[in-house]
PDB file of C-alpha atoms and ligand atoms in Angstrom:
ATOM      1  CA  MET G   1      -5.062 -14.582 -16.286  1.00 77.00           C
ATOM      2  CA  VAL G   2      -2.959 -17.332 -14.720  1.00 77.00           C
ATOM      3  CA  LYS G   3      -3.333 -20.155 -17.221  1.00 71.00           C
ATOM      4  CA  ASN G   4      -3.271 -23.940 -16.873  1.00 72.00           C
ATOM      5  CA  LYS G   5      -2.979 -24.041 -13.109  1.00 86.00           C
ATOM      6  CA  ASN G   6      -5.286 -25.634 -10.565  1.00 91.00           C
ATOM      7  CA  LEU G   7      -5.327 -22.913  -7.971  1.00 96.00           C
ATOM      8  CA  LEU G   8      -6.785 -22.783  -4.481  1.00 97.00           C
ATOM      9  CA  ILE G   9      -7.607 -19.295  -3.254  1.00 98.00           C
ATOM     10  CA  ALA G  10      -8.418 -19.316   0.453  1.00 98.00           C
ATOM     11  CA  GLY G  11      -9.646 -16.346   2.472  1.00 98.00           C
ATOM     12  CA  ASN G  12      -8.837 -16.162   6.168  1.00 98.00           C
ATOM     13  CA  TRP G  13     -11.209 -13.731   7.842  1.00 98.00           C
ATOM     14  CA  LYS G  14      -9.523 -14.066  11.251  1.00 98.00           C
ATOM     15  CA  MET G  15     -11.652 -12.495  14.048  1.00 98.00           C
ATOM     16  CA  ASN G  16     -13.630 -10.318  11.658  1.00 97.00           C
ATOM     17  CA  GLY G  17     -17.209 -10.547  10.498  1.00 96.00           C
ATOM     18  CA  LEU G  18     -20.765 -10.422  11.746  1.00 95.00           C
ATOM     19  CA  LYS G  19     -24.014 -11.626  10.232  1.00 90.00           C
ATOM     20  CA  GLU G  20     -24.218  -8.329   8.341  1.00 89.00           C
ATOM     21  CA  ASN G  21     -21.313  -9.617   6.207  1.00 85.00           C
ATOM     22  CA  LEU G  22     -23.656 -12.085   4.505  1.00 88.00           C
ATOM     23  CA  SER G  23     -23.845  -9.623   1.618  1.00 92.00           C
ATOM     24  CA  MET G  24     -20.150 -10.265   0.844  1.00 94.00           C
ATOM     25  CA  ILE G  25     -20.826 -14.017   0.597  1.00 95.00           C
ATOM     26  CA  SER G  26     -23.944 -13.416  -1.428  1.00 93.00           C
ATOM     27  CA  SER G  27     -21.971 -11.328  -3.970  1.00 95.00           C
ATOM     28  CA  LEU G  28     -19.143 -13.870  -3.966  1.00 96.00           C
ATOM     29  CA  THR G  29     -21.393 -16.862  -4.649  1.00 95.00           C
ATOM     30  CA  LYS G  30     -23.109 -14.990  -7.498  1.00 94.00           C
ATOM     31  CA  TYR G  31     -19.723 -14.101  -8.980  1.00 96.00           C
ATOM     32  CA  ILE G  32     -18.406 -17.680  -8.665  1.00 95.00           C
ATOM     33  CA  LYS G  33     -21.518 -19.073 -10.319  1.00 93.00           C
ATOM     34  CA  LYS G  34     -21.273 -16.604 -13.179  1.00 94.00           C
ATOM     35  CA  LYS G  35     -17.538 -17.050 -13.696  1.00 93.00           C
ATOM     36  CA  ASN G  36     -17.842 -20.862 -13.571  1.00 92.00           C
ATOM     37  CA  PHE G  37     -14.230 -21.567 -12.566  1.00 93.00           C
ATOM     38  CA  LYS G  38     -12.906 -24.671 -14.301  1.00 92.00           C
ATOM     39  CA  ASN G  39      -9.528 -24.971 -12.588  1.00 92.00           C
ATOM     40  CA  SER G  40      -9.758 -22.990  -9.374  1.00 95.00           C
ATOM     41  CA  GLU G  41     -11.222 -23.706  -5.959  1.00 96.00           C
ATOM     42  CA  ILE G  42     -12.362 -20.897  -3.691  1.00 97.00           C
ATOM     43  CA  LEU G  43     -12.534 -21.171   0.084  1.00 98.00           C
ATOM     44  CA  ILE G  44     -13.608 -18.713   2.765  1.00 98.00           C
ATOM     45  CA  CYS G  45     -12.758 -19.347   6.416  1.00 98.00           C
ATOM     46  CA  PRO G  46     -14.878 -16.994   8.531  1.00 98.00           C
ATOM     47  CA  PRO G  47     -15.105 -17.103  12.337  1.00 98.00           C
ATOM     48  CA  ASN G  48     -16.986 -20.216  13.533  1.00 98.00           C
ATOM     49  CA  THR G  49     -20.036 -18.078  14.353  1.00 98.00           C
ATOM     50  CA  LEU G  50     -20.644 -17.484  10.626  1.00 97.00           C
ATOM     51  CA  ILE G  51     -19.940 -20.938   9.203  1.00 97.00           C
ATOM     52  CA  ASP G  52     -23.519 -22.158   9.411  1.00 96.00           C
ATOM     53  CA  SER G  53     -25.092 -19.219   7.588  1.00 94.00           C
ATOM     54  CA  PHE G  54     -22.246 -18.917   5.065  1.00 95.00           C
ATOM     55  CA  SER G  55     -22.443 -22.605   4.195  1.00 94.00           C
ATOM     56  CA  SER G  56     -26.130 -22.338   3.324  1.00 89.00           C
ATOM     57  CA  PHE G  57     -25.109 -19.747   0.728  1.00 82.00           C
ATOM     58  CA  SER G  58     -22.179 -21.812  -0.467  1.00 81.00           C
ATOM     59  CA  LYS G  59     -24.483 -24.702  -1.357  1.00 78.00           C
ATOM     60  CA  ARG G  60     -25.685 -22.540  -4.249  1.00 71.00           C
ATOM     61  CA  SER G  61     -22.197 -22.372  -5.763  1.00 80.00           C
ATOM     62  CA  ASN G  62     -18.834 -24.093  -5.522  1.00 86.00           C
ATOM     63  CA  LEU G  63     -17.672 -21.824  -2.730  1.00 96.00           C
ATOM     64  CA  MET G  64     -16.166 -23.882   0.099  1.00 97.00           C
ATOM     65  CA  ILE G  65     -16.493 -22.794   3.709  1.00 97.00           C
ATOM     66  CA  GLY G  66     -13.894 -23.653   6.328  1.00 98.00           C
ATOM     67  CA  ALA G  67     -12.741 -22.922   9.871  1.00 98.00           C
ATOM     68  CA  GLN G  68      -9.587 -21.266  11.184  1.00 98.00           C
ATOM     69  CA  ASP G  69      -8.776 -23.941  13.747  1.00 98.00           C
ATOM     70  CA  CYS G  70     -10.096 -27.213  15.157  1.00 98.00           C
ATOM     71  CA  SER G  71      -9.495 -29.441  18.127  1.00 98.00           C
ATOM     72  CA  SER G  72      -7.126 -32.387  18.056  1.00 98.00           C
ATOM     73  CA  ASN G  73      -9.863 -34.301  19.898  1.00 98.00           C
ATOM     74  CA  GLU G  74     -13.159 -35.685  18.665  1.00 96.00           C
ATOM     75  CA  SER G  75     -15.429 -34.843  21.620  1.00 97.00           C
ATOM     76  CA  GLY G  76     -15.469 -34.743  25.410  1.00 98.00           C
ATOM     77  CA  ALA G  77     -14.284 -32.546  28.279  1.00 98.00           C
ATOM     78  CA  TYR G  78     -12.366 -29.902  26.287  1.00 98.00           C
ATOM     79  CA  THR G  79     -14.000 -26.601  27.226  1.00 98.00           C
ATOM     80  CA  GLY G  80     -14.073 -24.070  24.408  1.00 97.00           C
ATOM     81  CA  GLU G  81     -12.803 -26.491  21.783  1.00 98.00           C
ATOM     82  CA  VAL G  82     -14.587 -27.346  18.531  1.00 98.00           C
ATOM     83  CA  SER G  83     -13.967 -30.642  16.751  1.00 98.00           C
ATOM     84  CA  PRO G  84     -13.861 -31.291  12.988  1.00 98.00           C
ATOM     85  CA  LEU G  85     -17.019 -33.364  13.363  1.00 97.00           C
ATOM     86  CA  MET G  86     -18.856 -30.352  14.836  1.00 98.00           C
ATOM     87  CA  LEU G  87     -17.530 -28.078  12.099  1.00 98.00           C
ATOM     88  CA  LYS G  88     -18.647 -30.562   9.475  1.00 97.00           C
ATOM     89  CA  ASP G  89     -22.064 -30.607  11.133  1.00 97.00           C
ATOM     90  CA  ILE G  90     -22.509 -26.884  10.333  1.00 97.00           C
ATOM     91  CA  GLY G  91     -21.173 -27.100   6.785  1.00 96.00           C
ATOM     92  CA  ALA G  92     -17.392 -26.628   6.984  1.00 97.00           C
ATOM     93  CA  CYS G  93     -15.230 -28.805   4.762  1.00 97.00           C
ATOM     94  CA  ALA G  94     -11.824 -27.236   5.370  1.00 98.00           C
ATOM     95  CA  VAL G  95      -9.647 -25.892   8.153  1.00 98.00           C
ATOM     96  CA  ILE G  96      -6.593 -23.659   8.504  1.00 99.00           C
ATOM     97  CA  LEU G  97      -4.150 -24.970  11.105  1.00 98.00           C
ATOM     98  CA  GLY G  98      -0.962 -23.602  12.629  1.00 98.00           C
ATOM     99  CA  HIS G  99      -1.486 -20.015  11.500  1.00 98.00           C
ATOM    100  CA  SER G 100       1.390 -17.927  12.858  1.00 98.00           C
ATOM    101  CA  GLU G 101      -1.053 -15.906  14.967  1.00 98.00           C
ATOM    102  CA  ARG G 102      -2.134 -19.113  16.744  1.00 98.00           C
ATOM    103  CA  ARG G 103       1.462 -20.344  17.000  1.00 98.00           C
ATOM    104  CA  ASP G 104       2.309 -16.995  18.620  1.00 97.00           C
ATOM    105  CA  TYR G 105      -0.726 -15.892  20.694  1.00 97.00           C
ATOM    106  CA  GLN G 106      -2.042 -19.349  21.645  1.00 97.00           C
ATOM    107  CA  LYS G 107       1.480 -20.815  21.870  1.00 98.00           C
ATOM    108  CA  GLU G 108       0.526 -23.690  19.580  1.00 98.00           C
ATOM    109  CA  SER G 109       3.377 -26.153  19.162  1.00 98.00           C
ATOM    110  CA  ASN G 110       4.281 -28.141  16.056  1.00 98.00           C
ATOM    111  CA  LYS G 111       3.141 -31.263  17.934  1.00 98.00           C
ATOM    112  CA  LEU G 112      -0.321 -29.825  18.655  1.00 98.00           C
ATOM    113  CA  ILE G 113      -0.655 -28.689  15.032  1.00 98.00           C
ATOM    114  CA  HIS G 114       0.379 -32.190  13.925  1.00 98.00           C
ATOM    115  CA  ASP G 115      -2.349 -33.748  16.103  1.00 98.00           C
ATOM    116  CA  LYS G 116      -4.969 -31.294  14.849  1.00 98.00           C
ATOM    117  CA  ALA G 117      -3.934 -31.973  11.249  1.00 98.00           C
ATOM    118  CA  GLU G 118      -4.226 -35.715  11.812  1.00 97.00           C
ATOM    119  CA  ASN G 119      -7.733 -35.278  13.231  1.00 98.00           C
ATOM    120  CA  ALA G 120      -8.797 -32.956  10.418  1.00 98.00           C
ATOM    121  CA  LEU G 121      -7.447 -35.306   7.726  1.00 97.00           C
ATOM    122  CA  ASN G 122      -9.153 -38.284   9.374  1.00 97.00           C
ATOM    123  CA  ASN G 123     -12.399 -36.332   9.062  1.00 97.00           C
ATOM    124  CA  ASN G 124     -11.716 -35.727   5.352  1.00 97.00           C
ATOM    125  CA  PHE G 125     -11.181 -32.003   5.802  1.00 97.00           C
ATOM    126  CA  LEU G 126      -9.187 -29.987   3.325  1.00 98.00           C
ATOM    127  CA  THR G 127      -6.401 -29.308   5.803  1.00 98.00           C
ATOM    128  CA  ILE G 128      -4.220 -26.231   5.335  1.00 98.00           C
ATOM    129  CA  VAL G 129      -1.114 -26.286   7.523  1.00 98.00           C
ATOM    130  CA  CYS G 130       0.686 -22.932   7.773  1.00 98.00           C
ATOM    131  CA  ILE G 131       4.429 -22.540   8.146  1.00 98.00           C
ATOM    132  CA  GLY G 132       6.705 -19.511   7.941  1.00 98.00           C
ATOM    133  CA  GLU G 133       9.668 -17.694   9.375  1.00 98.00           C
ATOM    134  CA  THR G 134       9.955 -14.471  11.403  1.00 98.00           C
ATOM    135  CA  LEU G 135      11.922 -11.491  10.101  1.00 97.00           C
ATOM    136  CA  THR G 136      14.750 -12.199  12.549  1.00 98.00           C
ATOM    137  CA  GLN G 137      14.975 -15.809  11.374  1.00 98.00           C
ATOM    138  CA  LYS G 138      15.033 -14.599   7.771  1.00 97.00           C
ATOM    139  CA  LYS G 139      17.746 -12.005   8.465  1.00 97.00           C
ATOM    140  CA  LYS G 140      19.885 -14.687  10.112  1.00 98.00           C
ATOM    141  CA  GLY G 141      19.531 -16.865   7.013  1.00 97.00           C
ATOM    142  CA  ASN G 142      17.496 -19.487   8.868  1.00 98.00           C
ATOM    143  CA  THR G 143      14.358 -19.521   6.711  1.00 98.00           C
ATOM    144  CA  LEU G 144      14.823 -22.980   5.199  1.00 98.00           C
ATOM    145  CA  ARG G 145      15.915 -24.554   8.482  1.00 98.00           C
ATOM    146  CA  ILE G 146      12.803 -23.208  10.264  1.00 98.00           C
ATOM    147  CA  ILE G 147      10.481 -24.197   7.430  1.00 98.00           C
ATOM    148  CA  GLY G 148      12.046 -27.668   7.293  1.00 98.00           C
ATOM    149  CA  GLU G 149      11.519 -28.182  11.009  1.00 98.00           C
ATOM    150  CA  GLN G 150       7.913 -26.965  10.910  1.00 98.00           C
ATOM    151  CA  LEU G 151       7.167 -29.280   7.986  1.00 98.00           C
ATOM    152  CA  LYS G 152       8.770 -32.261   9.667  1.00 98.00           C
ATOM    153  CA  LYS G 153       6.999 -31.763  12.997  1.00 98.00           C
ATOM    154  CA  SER G 154       3.612 -30.290  11.987  1.00 98.00           C
ATOM    155  CA  LEU G 155       2.646 -32.696   9.216  1.00 98.00           C
ATOM    156  CA  PRO G 156       1.401 -36.205   9.988  1.00 97.00           C
ATOM    157  CA  ASN G 157       3.202 -39.202   8.478  1.00 95.00           C
ATOM    158  CA  LYS G 158       0.013 -40.722   7.179  1.00 92.00           C
ATOM    159  CA  ILE G 159      -1.725 -38.288   4.893  1.00 92.00           C
ATOM    160  CA  LYS G 160      -4.538 -38.095   2.427  1.00 82.00           C
ATOM    161  CA  ALA G 161      -2.636 -36.093  -0.152  1.00 78.00           C
ATOM    162  CA  ASN G 162      -5.784 -34.875  -1.895  1.00 89.00           C
ATOM    163  CA  ASN G 163      -6.748 -33.106   1.296  1.00 96.00           C
ATOM    164  CA  LEU G 164      -3.448 -31.761   2.522  1.00 98.00           C
ATOM    165  CA  VAL G 165      -2.336 -28.215   1.693  1.00 98.00           C
ATOM    166  CA  VAL G 166       0.775 -26.411   2.927  1.00 98.00           C
ATOM    167  CA  ALA G 167       0.659 -22.613   3.173  1.00 98.00           C
ATOM    168  CA  TYR G 168       3.982 -20.793   3.192  1.00 98.00           C
ATOM    169  CA  GLU G 169       3.363 -17.572   5.089  1.00 98.00           C
ATOM    170  CA  PRO G 170       6.442 -15.540   5.991  1.00 98.00           C
ATOM    171  CA  ILE G 171       5.320 -13.988   9.287  1.00 98.00           C
ATOM    172  CA  TRP G 172       6.858 -10.626   8.399  1.00 98.00           C
ATOM    173  CA  ALA G 173       4.721 -10.486   5.238  1.00 98.00           C
ATOM    174  CA  ILE G 174       1.387 -11.036   6.991  1.00 98.00           C
ATOM    175  CA  GLY G 175      -0.663  -7.837   7.101  1.00 97.00           C
ATOM    176  CA  SER G 176       2.455  -5.717   6.519  1.00 98.00           C
ATOM    177  CA  GLY G 177       2.214  -4.959   2.817  1.00 97.00           C
ATOM    178  CA  LEU G 178       5.666  -6.531   2.433  1.00 98.00           C
ATOM    179  CA  VAL G 179       6.079  -9.464   0.064  1.00 98.00           C
ATOM    180  CA  PRO G 180       9.189 -11.576  -0.671  1.00 98.00           C
ATOM    181  CA  SER G 181      10.626 -11.350  -4.180  1.00 98.00           C
ATOM    182  CA  ASN G 182       9.180 -13.837  -6.666  1.00 98.00           C
ATOM    183  CA  ASN G 183      12.545 -15.552  -6.669  1.00 98.00           C
ATOM    184  CA  ASP G 184      12.505 -15.956  -2.873  1.00 97.00           C
ATOM    185  CA  ILE G 185       8.949 -17.351  -2.986  1.00 98.00           C
ATOM    186  CA  TYR G 186      10.040 -19.752  -5.732  1.00 98.00           C
ATOM    187  CA  LYS G 187      13.063 -20.934  -3.726  1.00 98.00           C
ATOM    188  CA  VAL G 188      11.057 -21.624  -0.556  1.00 98.00           C
ATOM    189  CA  HIS G 189       8.195 -23.334  -2.430  1.00 98.00           C
ATOM    190  CA  ASN G 190      10.715 -25.473  -4.265  1.00 98.00           C
ATOM    191  CA  PHE G 191      12.334 -26.422  -0.971  1.00 98.00           C
ATOM    192  CA  ILE G 192       8.908 -27.355   0.470  1.00 98.00           C
ATOM    193  CA  SER G 193       8.076 -29.365  -2.625  1.00 98.00           C
ATOM    194  CA  ASN G 194      11.365 -31.311  -2.395  1.00 98.00           C
ATOM    195  CA  LYS G 195      10.778 -32.056   1.299  1.00 98.00           C
ATOM    196  CA  LEU G 196       7.250 -33.284   0.580  1.00 97.00           C
ATOM    197  CA  ASN G 197       8.505 -35.442  -2.295  1.00 97.00           C
ATOM    198  CA  SER G 198      11.129 -37.156  -0.221  1.00 97.00           C
ATOM    199  CA  ARG G 199       8.674 -37.763   2.634  1.00 97.00           C
ATOM    200  CA  TYR G 200       5.511 -38.764   0.804  1.00 97.00           C
ATOM    201  CA  GLY G 201       6.774 -39.940  -2.588  1.00 96.00           C
ATOM    202  CA  ASN G 202       4.177 -39.953  -5.345  1.00 95.00           C
ATOM    203  CA  LYS G 203       1.442 -38.652  -3.054  1.00 95.00           C
ATOM    204  CA  ALA G 204       3.317 -35.355  -2.717  1.00 96.00           C
ATOM    205  CA  LYS G 205       2.343 -34.336  -6.253  1.00 94.00           C
ATOM    206  CA  LYS G 206      -1.209 -33.759  -5.019  1.00 95.00           C
ATOM    207  CA  ILE G 207      -0.265 -31.507  -2.113  1.00 97.00           C
ATOM    208  CA  LYS G 208      -0.906 -27.873  -2.992  1.00 97.00           C
ATOM    209  CA  ILE G 209       1.545 -25.265  -1.739  1.00 98.00           C
ATOM    210  CA  LEU G 210      -0.025 -21.839  -1.206  1.00 98.00           C
ATOM    211  CA  TYR G 211       1.709 -18.539  -0.676  1.00 98.00           C
ATOM    212  CA  GLY G 212       0.257 -16.208   1.985  1.00 98.00           C
ATOM    213  CA  GLY G 213       1.257 -12.733   3.158  1.00 98.00           C
ATOM    214  CA  SER G 214      -0.074  -9.421   1.807  1.00 98.00           C
ATOM    215  CA  VAL G 215      -1.537 -10.903  -1.381  1.00 98.00           C
ATOM    216  CA  ASN G 216      -3.796  -8.356  -3.064  1.00 98.00           C
ATOM    217  CA  LYS G 217      -5.321  -7.605  -6.441  1.00 97.00           C
ATOM    218  CA  LYS G 218      -2.156  -5.740  -7.540  1.00 97.00           C
ATOM    219  CA  ASN G 219       0.373  -8.508  -6.847  1.00 98.00           C
ATOM    220  CA  ALA G 220      -1.826 -11.632  -7.210  1.00 98.00           C
ATOM    221  CA  SER G 221      -1.199 -12.243 -10.890  1.00 97.00           C
ATOM    222  CA  SER G 222       2.578 -12.141 -10.518  1.00 97.00           C
ATOM    223  CA  ILE G 223       2.614 -14.325  -7.362  1.00 98.00           C
ATOM    224  CA  LEU G 224       0.126 -16.883  -8.714  1.00 97.00           C
ATOM    225  CA  SER G 225       2.190 -17.202 -11.889  1.00 96.00           C
ATOM    226  CA  ILE G 226       5.272 -18.435 -10.003  1.00 97.00           C
ATOM    227  CA  ASP G 227       5.888 -22.034 -11.025  1.00 93.00           C
ATOM    228  CA  SER G 228       5.680 -23.685  -7.631  1.00 94.00           C
ATOM    229  CA  VAL G 229       2.767 -21.625  -6.294  1.00 98.00           C
ATOM    230  CA  ASN G 230      -0.573 -23.481  -6.309  1.00 98.00           C
ATOM    231  CA  GLY G 231      -2.696 -20.752  -4.823  1.00 98.00           C
ATOM    232  CA  ALA G 232      -2.888 -18.122  -2.117  1.00 98.00           C
ATOM    233  CA  LEU G 233      -3.958 -17.741   1.483  1.00 98.00           C
ATOM    234  CA  VAL G 234      -5.401 -14.254   1.725  1.00 98.00           C
ATOM    235  CA  GLY G 235      -6.132 -12.335   4.915  1.00 98.00           C
ATOM    236  CA  GLY G 236      -7.064  -8.656   4.668  1.00 98.00           C
ATOM    237  CA  ALA G 237      -7.940  -8.725   0.972  1.00 98.00           C
ATOM    238  CA  SER G 238     -10.518 -11.491   1.489  1.00 98.00           C
ATOM    239  CA  LEU G 239     -12.802  -9.366   3.652  1.00 97.00           C
ATOM    240  CA  LYS G 240     -14.225  -7.085   0.963  1.00 97.00           C
ATOM    241  CA  PHE G 241     -15.850  -8.556  -2.126  1.00 97.00           C
ATOM    242  CA  SER G 242     -14.212  -6.079  -4.523  1.00 97.00           C
ATOM    243  CA  ASP G 243     -10.704  -6.825  -3.155  1.00 98.00           C
ATOM    244  CA  PHE G 244     -11.168 -10.601  -3.211  1.00 98.00           C
ATOM    245  CA  LYS G 245     -12.771 -10.505  -6.641  1.00 98.00           C
ATOM    246  CA  GLY G 246      -9.713  -8.562  -7.860  1.00 98.00           C
ATOM    247  CA  ILE G 247      -7.616 -11.637  -6.971  1.00 98.00           C
ATOM    248  CA  LEU G 248     -10.106 -14.177  -8.307  1.00 97.00           C
ATOM    249  CA  ASP G 249     -10.266 -12.329 -11.629  1.00 96.00           C
ATOM    250  CA  PHE G 250      -6.823 -13.793 -12.433  1.00 94.00           C
ATOM    251  CA  CYS G 251      -8.065 -17.379 -11.918  1.00 94.00           C
ATOM    252  CA  ASN G 252      -9.990 -19.560 -14.297  1.00 91.00           C
TER     253      ASN G 252
HETATM  254  C1  PEP B 301      -2.978 -14.376   6.782  1.00 52.68           C
HETATM  255  O1  PEP B 301      -3.175 -13.916   7.902  1.00 52.68           O
HETATM  256  O2  PEP B 301      -3.056 -15.601   6.584  1.00 52.68           O
HETATM  257  C2  PEP B 301      -2.638 -13.448   5.716  1.00 52.68           C
HETATM  258  C3  PEP B 301      -2.066 -13.924   4.637  1.00 52.68           C
HETATM  259  O3  PEP B 301      -2.922 -12.141   5.934  1.00 52.68           O
HETATM  260  P1  PEP B 301      -2.705 -10.912   4.893  1.00 52.68           P
HETATM  261  O4  PEP B 301      -3.143 -11.377   3.537  1.00 52.68           O
HETATM  262  O5  PEP B 301      -3.567  -9.820   5.423  1.00 52.68           O
HETATM  263  O6  PEP B 301      -1.261 -10.594   4.925  1.00 52.68           O
END
C-alpha cells in the first residue's frame, strides 16, 4: 500500500474498446465502490465512442471518465474535431493532451497542445498534458532540456492548478516493458516540480505529476512510492480489469 499520498491513476485506452468492454467498467465501478478510496482518484479515458455509455456507469461510483484529445476550438467549421464542451455533454470531465503518439503520428506541436490545454482548462476539465523524451534524446543526455522545452511551450501561463496535471512519459518506456530507474524518475519529476514552482509559484503545489510508461501491477507499488510521483498514466495495463485492479490495489 502506498500510504499518505493523493494519487491519480489514469487509464489511457488508446484506440481500443467496443461496447462489449462495458463489463470491464462495470467490474471497475463495483470495485471502486467497495474499496471506497479516500485519497485516490481513478480515471479511464476510452475512445470517444464509449464515453457516453461509460459515464452512465461512472455516475454510480467515483470513477471519472475522460477523453484522449480535444479541439483547441469551441465549435464551428473544424471537420472531425470534438470540443471540450461536446465531451462534457456526454459525461467526460478530463482529457489527455499531447500524448507522444499524437505528437508523433498527428504531428501535434507544443503550440497546438498549449491551445488545447487552455481550452480544456477554461472548460474546467482535468487536463493531463504529456511530455517525454525519445531514446535518442535520452542517450544524448538531452532529457531535461527536452522536458523543459515541452513544459515551457505546452502549458498555458494562466492555469487552474487544481485541474492541471503533467504526465512524464518517456517515449521509449511506452508499451515497451522498459521503465527508468526509480532514481531517474525521481530526478525528472523533481526537475518538473522545480520548473512548475518557478513558473506558477504557490499554485504549483496543486499540480499533480504522473509517471507513465509500462506501469503494471508488478512495478506500480515501487513507482507510486517515489516521493515526487503523484500517480500514474497507464496504457496497456488499464484495458483488463484484473491488470488495472492490480495497480489500484496499492492505492487507498
Ligand atoms: C501510454 O500510452 O500513455 C502508456 C503509458 O502506455 P503503457 O502503459 O502501455 O506503456
